[in-house]
Amino acid sequence: MRIGIDIGGTKTDAVAIDDGGVIVDRLRLATGFGAAEVVNTAVAAVTQLLALPGVAGTASDDSTSSIASIGIGIPGTVDSATGHVSHAVNLGLDELDLGDALERRLGVRVRVENDVKAAALGAYSLLEHTPAHAAAHTMAYLNLGTGLAAGLVLGGELWRGSWGAAGEIGHIPIDPAGALCPCGQRGCLETVASGSAIARQWSTDDQRPAQSLFAAADAGDLYAVDVRQRFIEGIASAVRVLVLTVDVDVVVIGGGLSNLGTPLLDAVHGVLAGWALASPFIASLDLGRRVELLPEGFPAAAVGAALVGIDPATSPTPPHRLGDVCGCEASAGANSADSTSG
């Protein structure tokens, strides 16, 4: 059995996958703040998973001896070779050797990956068992959350790049006169196509500012229409960048803002269609056909974390039937998506 844990800023999702590649159970718990509590959260997730009926029924006992590997997806800068995590601000982490800390506590090999990259691997594992995408070998997972980033899977393998920066498209400047980005540059994609971009431009007491913005735009608020349009064009620009630079077969949109669902996807398709009408070259790329949303409820980052934990030398076959527990089918074009982090 293999365990995948997605440690988010407020919540942690965990899944257990059996040797046949089936999600046998999953859980969610609150994430602790600070290095010690993050470690405790991961340990608690493992302990509680082992006690769940789906896992207890497949394990020989309730100890970690039944666990082949554990993978962790976590925000921040991650050295996947060492399991070291840094700059995970929302978790109160500056520096932490998370992999080593968990291996000492659990006695099981632990691998650690950035949460967006883990989600990309999880999304691809679902995609490759979708008949409509049987021939797809490359995928970009576009994570729409507080920030904007992508994870790349090329030839079935997670692509990190030489310095781990592959997919950091949120920090591509598109407007020299635009808003200042937390990265220090000005006018980055993230400043127009992210939750923080919406919060900066759309002041509301609603706990879900993106939904509030879309509702106001639908009601005819001209300022809301303008902010929403800039947001949608930013997402479409991110899709265009991913296709023009990596030429992926599919761009899967996930993250917290993907729960805007069909209105979001339809609006992105509309912008891409407009660009295609103005440019035969863009039309030839068929951008709209390549974009879809992650199925609602699928724990992409946790599943991807479980896959990160697998040693290809001993387990060459990736998990399958990944929709069994989440209640979603491995089908294209679902209408909304689960967040990859809290």
GROMACS .gro file of C-alpha atoms in nm:
model
  342
    1MET     CA    1   0.000   0.000   0.000
    2ARG     CA    2   0.118   0.352  -0.081
    3ILE     CA    3   0.013   0.674   0.084
    4GLY     CA    4  -0.003   1.022  -0.066
    5ILE     CA    5  -0.046   1.336   0.146
    6ASP     CA    6  -0.125   1.687   0.019
    7ILE     CA    7  -0.035   1.938   0.291
    8GLY     CA    8  -0.219   2.264   0.228
    9GLY     CA    9  -0.224   2.593   0.413
   10THR     CA   10  -0.541   2.508   0.610
   11LYS     CA   11  -0.623   2.147   0.526
   12THR     CA   12  -0.441   1.825   0.449
   13ASP     CA   13  -0.576   1.555   0.216
   14ALA     CA   14  -0.444   1.200   0.224
   15VAL     CA   15  -0.512   0.890   0.015
   16ALA     CA   16  -0.414   0.525   0.037
   17ILE     CA   17  -0.357   0.335  -0.288
   18ASP     CA   18  -0.330  -0.042  -0.298
   19ASP     CA   19  -0.087  -0.246  -0.506
   20GLY     CA   20  -0.347  -0.273  -0.783
   21GLY     CA   21  -0.359   0.104  -0.818
   22VAL     CA   22  -0.700   0.161  -0.656
   23ILE     CA   23  -0.768   0.440  -0.407
   24VAL     CA   24  -0.891   0.237  -0.111
   25ASP     CA   25  -0.963   0.528   0.123
   26ARG     CA   26  -0.900   0.896   0.183
   27LEU     CA   27  -0.934   1.156   0.455
   28ARG     CA   28  -0.903   1.526   0.529
   29LEU     CA   29  -0.778   1.696   0.845
   30ALA     CA   30  -0.668   2.041   0.956
   31THR     CA   31  -0.307   2.142   0.890
   32GLY     CA   32  -0.095   2.252   1.185
   33PHE     CA   33   0.116   2.568   1.166
   34GLY     CA   34   0.492   2.562   1.200
   35ALA     CA   35   0.755   2.297   1.135
   36ALA     CA   36   0.673   2.066   1.425
   37GLU     CA   37   0.299   2.081   1.360
   38VAL     CA   38   0.338   2.015   0.988
   39VAL     CA   39   0.531   1.699   1.072
   40ASN     CA   40   0.267   1.604   1.329
   41THR     CA   41  -0.008   1.662   1.072
   42ALA     CA   42   0.154   1.422   0.825
   43VAL     CA   43   0.206   1.159   1.096
   44ALA     CA   44  -0.157   1.196   1.206
   45ALA     CA   45  -0.274   1.155   0.846
   46VAL     CA   46  -0.087   0.826   0.816
   47THR     CA   47  -0.210   0.701   1.154
   48GLN     CA   48  -0.571   0.788   1.080
   49LEU     CA   49  -0.558   0.640   0.730
   50LEU     CA   50  -0.438   0.308   0.870
   51ALA     CA   51  -0.745   0.297   1.094
   52LEU     CA   52  -0.999   0.356   0.815
   53PRO     CA   53  -1.205   0.055   0.699
   54GLY     CA   54  -1.082   0.065   0.342
   55VAL     CA   55  -0.720   0.056   0.451
   56ALA     CA   56  -0.758  -0.174   0.750
   57GLY     CA   57  -0.920  -0.430   0.524
   58THR     CA   58  -0.617  -0.443   0.294
   59ALA     CA   59  -0.339  -0.415   0.553
   60SER     CA   60  -0.198  -0.707   0.748
   61ASP     CA   61  -0.192  -0.495   1.066
   62ASP     CA   62  -0.237  -0.138   1.181
   63SER     CA   63   0.133  -0.054   1.177
   64THR     CA   64   0.340   0.121   0.913
   65SER     CA   65   0.486  -0.215   0.809
   66SER     CA   66   0.207  -0.241   0.551
   67ILE     CA   67   0.314   0.087   0.383
   68ALA     CA   68   0.546   0.054   0.083
   69SER     CA   69   0.605   0.427   0.046
   70ILE     CA   70   0.479   0.770   0.143
   71GLY     CA   71   0.476   1.076  -0.081
   72ILE     CA   72   0.417   1.434   0.031
   73GLY     CA   73   0.296   1.730  -0.174
   74ILE     CA   74   0.360   2.064  -0.005
   75PRO     CA   75   0.377   2.434  -0.102
   76GLY     CA   76   0.706   2.617  -0.114
   77THR     CA   77   1.045   2.544  -0.261
   78VAL     CA   78   1.108   2.171  -0.252
   79ASP     CA   79   1.428   1.980  -0.319
   80SER     CA   80   1.274   1.653  -0.435
   81ALA     CA   81   1.611   1.476  -0.414
   82THR     CA   82   1.655   1.546  -0.042
   83GLY     CA   83   1.302   1.612   0.085
   84HIS     CA   84   1.401   1.959   0.205
   85VAL     CA   85   1.129   2.229   0.209
   86SER     CA   86   1.184   2.604   0.232
   87HIS     CA   87   0.982   2.926   0.202
   88ALA     CA   88   0.643   2.762   0.269
   89VAL     CA   89   0.513   3.086   0.418
   90ASN     CA   90   0.149   2.982   0.461
   91LEU     CA   91   0.262   2.686   0.671
   92GLY     CA   92   0.502   2.884   0.888
   93LEU     CA   93   0.800   2.701   0.740
   94ASP     CA   94   1.132   2.863   0.665
   95GLU     CA   95   1.352   2.554   0.639
   96LEU     CA   96   1.258   2.191   0.712
   97ASP     CA   97   1.406   1.854   0.622
   98LEU     CA   98   1.055   1.711   0.598
   99GLY     CA   99   1.149   1.383   0.433
  100ASP     CA  100   1.406   1.296   0.700
  101ALA     CA  101   1.178   1.406   0.984
  102LEU     CA  102   0.894   1.182   0.865
  103GLU     CA  103   1.118   0.886   0.793
  104ARG     CA  104   1.245   0.902   1.152
  105ARG     CA  105   0.890   0.916   1.290
  106LEU     CA  106   0.733   0.656   1.063
  107GLY     CA  107   1.014   0.421   0.965
  108VAL     CA  108   0.902   0.434   0.601
  109ARG     CA  109   1.073   0.588   0.300
  110VAL     CA  110   0.926   0.933   0.228
  111ARG     CA  111   0.955   1.144  -0.086
  112VAL     CA  112   0.857   1.510  -0.102
  113GLU     CA  113   0.745   1.721  -0.399
  114ASN     CA  114   0.602   2.067  -0.458
  115ASP     CA  115   0.223   2.048  -0.435
  116VAL     CA  116   0.150   2.183  -0.784
  117LYS     CA  117   0.395   1.941  -0.941
  118ALA     CA  118   0.241   1.656  -0.742
  119ALA     CA  119  -0.105   1.763  -0.860
  120ALA     CA  120   0.019   1.757  -1.219
  121LEU     CA  121   0.128   1.398  -1.178
  122GLY     CA  122  -0.204   1.308  -1.018
  123ALA     CA  123  -0.403   1.477  -1.294
  124TYR     CA  124  -0.199   1.298  -1.559
  125SER     CA  125  -0.260   0.961  -1.393
  126LEU     CA  126  -0.633   1.020  -1.434
  127LEU     CA  127  -0.599   1.162  -1.783
  128GLU     CA  128  -0.403   0.868  -1.922
  129HIS     CA  129  -0.691   0.634  -1.838
  130THR     CA  130  -0.943   0.851  -2.019
  131PRO     CA  131  -1.031   0.705  -2.362
  132ALA     CA  132  -1.043   1.051  -2.521
  133HIS     CA  133  -0.683   1.110  -2.415
  134ALA     CA  134  -0.535   0.766  -2.466
  135ALA     CA  135  -0.284   0.911  -2.713
  136ALA     CA  136  -0.191   1.210  -2.494
  137HIS     CA  137   0.170   1.192  -2.374
  138THR     CA  138   0.216   1.549  -2.252
  139MET     CA  139   0.007   1.756  -2.014
  140ALA     CA  140   0.024   2.086  -1.830
  141TYR     CA  141  -0.164   2.124  -1.504
  142LEU     CA  142  -0.256   2.491  -1.459
  143ASN     CA  143  -0.316   2.562  -1.092
  144LEU     CA  144  -0.547   2.858  -1.028
  145GLY     CA  145  -0.525   2.946  -0.662
  146THR     CA  146  -0.397   3.237  -0.459
  147GLY     CA  147  -0.113   3.239  -0.710
  148LEU     CA  148  -0.066   3.095  -1.058
  149ALA     CA  149   0.166   2.811  -1.152
  150ALA     CA  150   0.179   2.503  -1.372
  151GLY     CA  151   0.314   2.152  -1.345
  152LEU     CA  152   0.440   1.971  -1.654
  153VAL     CA  153   0.425   1.601  -1.736
  154LEU     CA  154   0.618   1.512  -2.050
  155GLY     CA  155   0.629   1.158  -2.181
  156GLY     CA  156   0.464   1.041  -1.862
  157GLU     CA  157   0.738   1.192  -1.645
  158LEU     CA  158   0.719   1.495  -1.418
  159TRP     CA  159   0.939   1.771  -1.562
  160ARG     CA  160   1.100   1.993  -1.299
  161GLY     CA  161   1.362   2.170  -1.512
  162SER     CA  162   1.728   2.231  -1.434
  163TRP     CA  163   1.656   2.446  -1.127
  164GLY     CA  164   1.305   2.327  -1.041
  165ALA     CA  165   1.147   2.633  -1.205
  166ALA     CA  166   0.967   2.455  -1.490
  167GLY     CA  167   0.604   2.566  -1.496
  168GLU     CA  168   0.646   2.887  -1.296
  169ILE     CA  169   0.453   3.074  -1.562
  170GLY     CA  170   0.283   3.301  -1.310
  171HIS     CA  171   0.603   3.504  -1.305
  172ILE     CA  172   0.620   3.572  -1.677
  173PRO     CA  173   0.578   3.951  -1.713
  174ILE     CA  174   0.311   4.050  -1.966
  175ASP     CA  175   0.263   4.418  -1.876
  176PRO     CA  176   0.565   4.637  -1.785
  177ALA     CA  177   0.324   4.895  -1.642
  178GLY     CA  178   0.118   4.640  -1.451
  179ALA     CA  179   0.083   4.570  -1.080
  180LEU     CA  180   0.385   4.482  -0.868
  181CYS     CA  181   0.415   4.105  -0.821
  182PRO     CA  182   0.533   3.947  -0.492
  183CYS     CA  183   0.829   3.809  -0.689
  184GLY     CA  184   0.958   4.165  -0.737
  185GLN     CA  185   0.874   4.198  -1.106
  186ARG     CA  186   0.591   4.406  -1.246
  187GLY     CA  187   0.294   4.292  -1.451
  188CYS     CA  188   0.338   3.915  -1.413
  189LEU     CA  189   0.063   3.679  -1.526
  190GLU     CA  190  -0.011   3.609  -1.161
  191THR     CA  191  -0.108   3.973  -1.110
  192VAL     CA  192  -0.406   3.930  -1.344
  193ALA     CA  193  -0.493   3.558  -1.333
  194SER     CA  194  -0.504   3.443  -0.971
  195GLY     CA  195  -0.705   3.464  -0.653
  196SER     CA  196  -0.478   3.739  -0.522
  197ALA     CA  197  -0.537   3.936  -0.843
  198ILE     CA  198  -0.913   3.917  -0.794
  199ALA     CA  199  -0.886   4.011  -0.426
  200ARG     CA  200  -0.674   4.316  -0.513
  201GLN     CA  201  -0.923   4.445  -0.770
  202TRP     CA  202  -1.256   4.331  -0.628
  203SER     CA  203  -1.319   4.438  -0.269
  204THR     CA  204  -1.591   4.230  -0.103
  205ASP     CA  205  -1.688   4.085   0.234
  206ASP     CA  206  -1.775   3.759   0.059
  207GLN     CA  207  -1.546   3.475   0.164
  208ARG     CA  208  -1.542   3.366  -0.201
  209PRO     CA  209  -1.442   3.680  -0.394
  210ALA     CA  210  -1.413   3.500  -0.729
  211GLN     CA  211  -1.772   3.378  -0.709
  212SER     CA  212  -1.881   3.725  -0.598
  213LEU     CA  213  -1.701   3.881  -0.894
  214PHE     CA  214  -1.860   3.644  -1.146
  215ALA     CA  215  -2.206   3.698  -0.996
  216ALA     CA  216  -2.169   4.076  -1.012
  217ALA     CA  217  -2.047   4.058  -1.370
  218ASP     CA  218  -2.344   3.839  -1.463
  219ALA     CA  219  -2.571   4.098  -1.299
  220GLY     CA  220  -2.431   4.370  -1.524
  221ASP     CA  221  -2.180   4.548  -1.299
  222LEU     CA  222  -1.951   4.709  -1.558
  223TYR     CA  223  -1.645   4.719  -1.331
  224ALA     CA  224  -1.694   4.352  -1.244
  225VAL     CA  225  -1.725   4.270  -1.613
  226ASP     CA  226  -1.393   4.445  -1.677
  227VAL     CA  227  -1.209   4.271  -1.390
  228ARG     CA  228  -1.351   3.933  -1.488
  229GLN     CA  229  -1.248   3.982  -1.850
  230ARG     CA  230  -0.890   4.064  -1.751
  231PHE     CA  231  -0.885   3.756  -1.528
  232ILE     CA  232  -1.014   3.530  -1.806
  233GLU     CA  233  -0.774   3.676  -2.061
  234GLY     CA  234  -0.490   3.611  -1.817
  235ILE     CA  235  -0.587   3.244  -1.789
  236ALA     CA  236  -0.616   3.218  -2.167
  237SER     CA  237  -0.271   3.378  -2.195
  238ALA     CA  238  -0.133   3.115  -1.958
  239VAL     CA  239  -0.280   2.841  -2.177
  240ARG     CA  240  -0.129   3.002  -2.486
  241VAL     CA  241   0.214   3.025  -2.319
  242LEU     CA  242   0.205   2.659  -2.220
  243VAL     CA  243   0.114   2.546  -2.570
  244LEU     CA  244   0.358   2.777  -2.748
  245THR     CA  245   0.650   2.682  -2.524
  246VAL     CA  246   0.591   2.312  -2.453
  247ASP     CA  247   0.317   2.222  -2.706
  248VAL     CA  248   0.140   1.995  -2.459
  249ASP     CA  249  -0.147   1.774  -2.572
  250VAL     CA  250  -0.374   1.888  -2.288
  251VAL     CA  251  -0.394   2.174  -2.038
  252VAL     CA  252  -0.590   2.071  -1.729
  253ILE     CA  253  -0.714   2.357  -1.511
  254GLY     CA  254  -0.728   2.284  -1.139
  255GLY     CA  255  -0.682   2.461  -0.808
  256GLY     CA  256  -0.929   2.643  -0.589
  257LEU     CA  257  -1.058   2.884  -0.854
  258SER     CA  258  -1.141   2.603  -1.094
  259ASN     CA  259  -1.453   2.546  -0.883
  260LEU     CA  260  -1.600   2.833  -1.085
  261GLY     CA  261  -1.672   2.546  -1.323
  262THR     CA  262  -1.839   2.572  -1.662
  263PRO     CA  263  -1.866   2.955  -1.666
  264LEU     CA  264  -1.488   2.972  -1.624
  265LEU     CA  265  -1.414   2.714  -1.891
  266ASP     CA  266  -1.664   2.862  -2.137
  267ALA     CA  267  -1.518   3.210  -2.090
  268VAL     CA  268  -1.163   3.085  -2.149
  269HIS     CA  269  -1.279   2.902  -2.461
  270GLY     CA  270  -1.444   3.224  -2.579
  271VAL     CA  271  -1.121   3.425  -2.550
  272LEU     CA  272  -0.921   3.153  -2.724
  273ALA     CA  273  -1.178   3.139  -3.003
  274GLY     CA  274  -1.152   3.515  -3.052
  275TRP     CA  275  -0.776   3.494  -3.082
  276ALA     CA  276  -0.812   3.213  -3.334
  277LEU     CA  277  -1.036   3.429  -3.553
  278ALA     CA  278  -0.772   3.703  -3.558
  279SER     CA  279  -0.473   3.475  -3.622
  280PRO     CA  280  -0.454   3.178  -3.861
  281PHE     CA  281  -0.145   3.063  -3.671
  282ILE     CA  282  -0.326   3.057  -3.335
  283ALA     CA  283  -0.623   2.892  -3.506
  284SER     CA  284  -0.394   2.615  -3.630
  285LEU     CA  285  -0.298   2.531  -3.270
  286ASP     CA  286  -0.659   2.450  -3.173
  287LEU     CA  287  -0.604   2.584  -2.822
  288GLY     CA  288  -0.964   2.548  -2.711
  289ARG     CA  289  -0.967   2.175  -2.779
  290ARG     CA  290  -0.671   2.126  -2.547
  291VAL     CA  291  -0.823   2.287  -2.235
  292GLU     CA  292  -1.040   2.117  -1.974
  293LEU     CA  293  -1.111   2.116  -1.602
  294LEU     CA  294  -1.002   1.855  -1.352
  295PRO     CA  295  -1.303   1.644  -1.242
  296GLU     CA  296  -1.465   1.771  -0.926
  297GLY     CA  297  -1.360   1.589  -0.612
  298PHE     CA  298  -1.051   1.422  -0.754
  299PRO     CA  299  -0.762   1.462  -0.501
  300ALA     CA  300  -0.498   1.528  -0.764
  301ALA     CA  301  -0.219   1.647  -0.535
  302ALA     CA  302  -0.262   1.361  -0.287
  303VAL     CA  303  -0.273   1.102  -0.565
  304GLY     CA  304   0.027   1.263  -0.730
  305ALA     CA  305   0.211   1.257  -0.398
  306ALA     CA  306   0.147   0.884  -0.374
  307LEU     CA  307   0.293   0.845  -0.722
  308VAL     CA  308   0.595   1.057  -0.625
  309GLY     CA  309   0.660   0.807  -0.347
  310ILE     CA  310   0.675   0.513  -0.587
  311ASP     CA  311   1.013   0.386  -0.697
  312PRO     CA  312   0.980   0.321  -1.074
  313ALA     CA  313   1.242   0.049  -1.049
  314THR     CA  314   1.018  -0.161  -0.826
  315SER     CA  315   0.673  -0.036  -0.928
  316PRO     CA  316   0.671   0.049  -1.298
  317THR     CA  317   0.292   0.038  -1.334
  318PRO     CA  318   0.114   0.357  -1.224
  319PRO     CA  319  -0.213   0.339  -1.028
  320HIS     CA  320  -0.535   0.307  -1.226
  321ARG     CA  321  -0.910   0.322  -1.152
  322LEU     CA  322  -0.835   0.639  -0.961
  323GLY     CA  323  -1.197   0.753  -0.965
  324ASP     CA  324  -1.321   0.470  -0.746
  325VAL     CA  325  -1.323   0.654  -0.415
  326CYS     CA  326  -1.352   1.018  -0.518
  327GLY     CA  327  -1.681   0.951  -0.696
  328CYS     CA  328  -1.563   1.098  -1.023
  329GLU     CA  329  -1.511   0.928  -1.354
  330ALA     CA  330  -1.192   0.935  -1.556
  331SER     CA  331  -1.357   1.143  -1.825
  332ALA     CA  332  -1.268   1.464  -2.001
  333GLY     CA  333  -1.436   1.800  -1.967
  334ALA     CA  334  -1.579   1.782  -1.616
  335ASN     CA  335  -1.727   2.103  -1.491
  336SER     CA  336  -1.533   2.185  -1.175
  337ALA     CA  337  -1.234   2.087  -0.971
  338ASP     CA  338  -1.100   2.032  -0.625
  339SER     CA  339  -0.837   2.259  -0.482
  340THR     CA  340  -0.486   2.126  -0.464
  341SER     CA  341  -0.412   2.300  -0.141
  342GLY     CA  342  -0.577   2.469   0.149
   0.00000   0.00000   0.00000
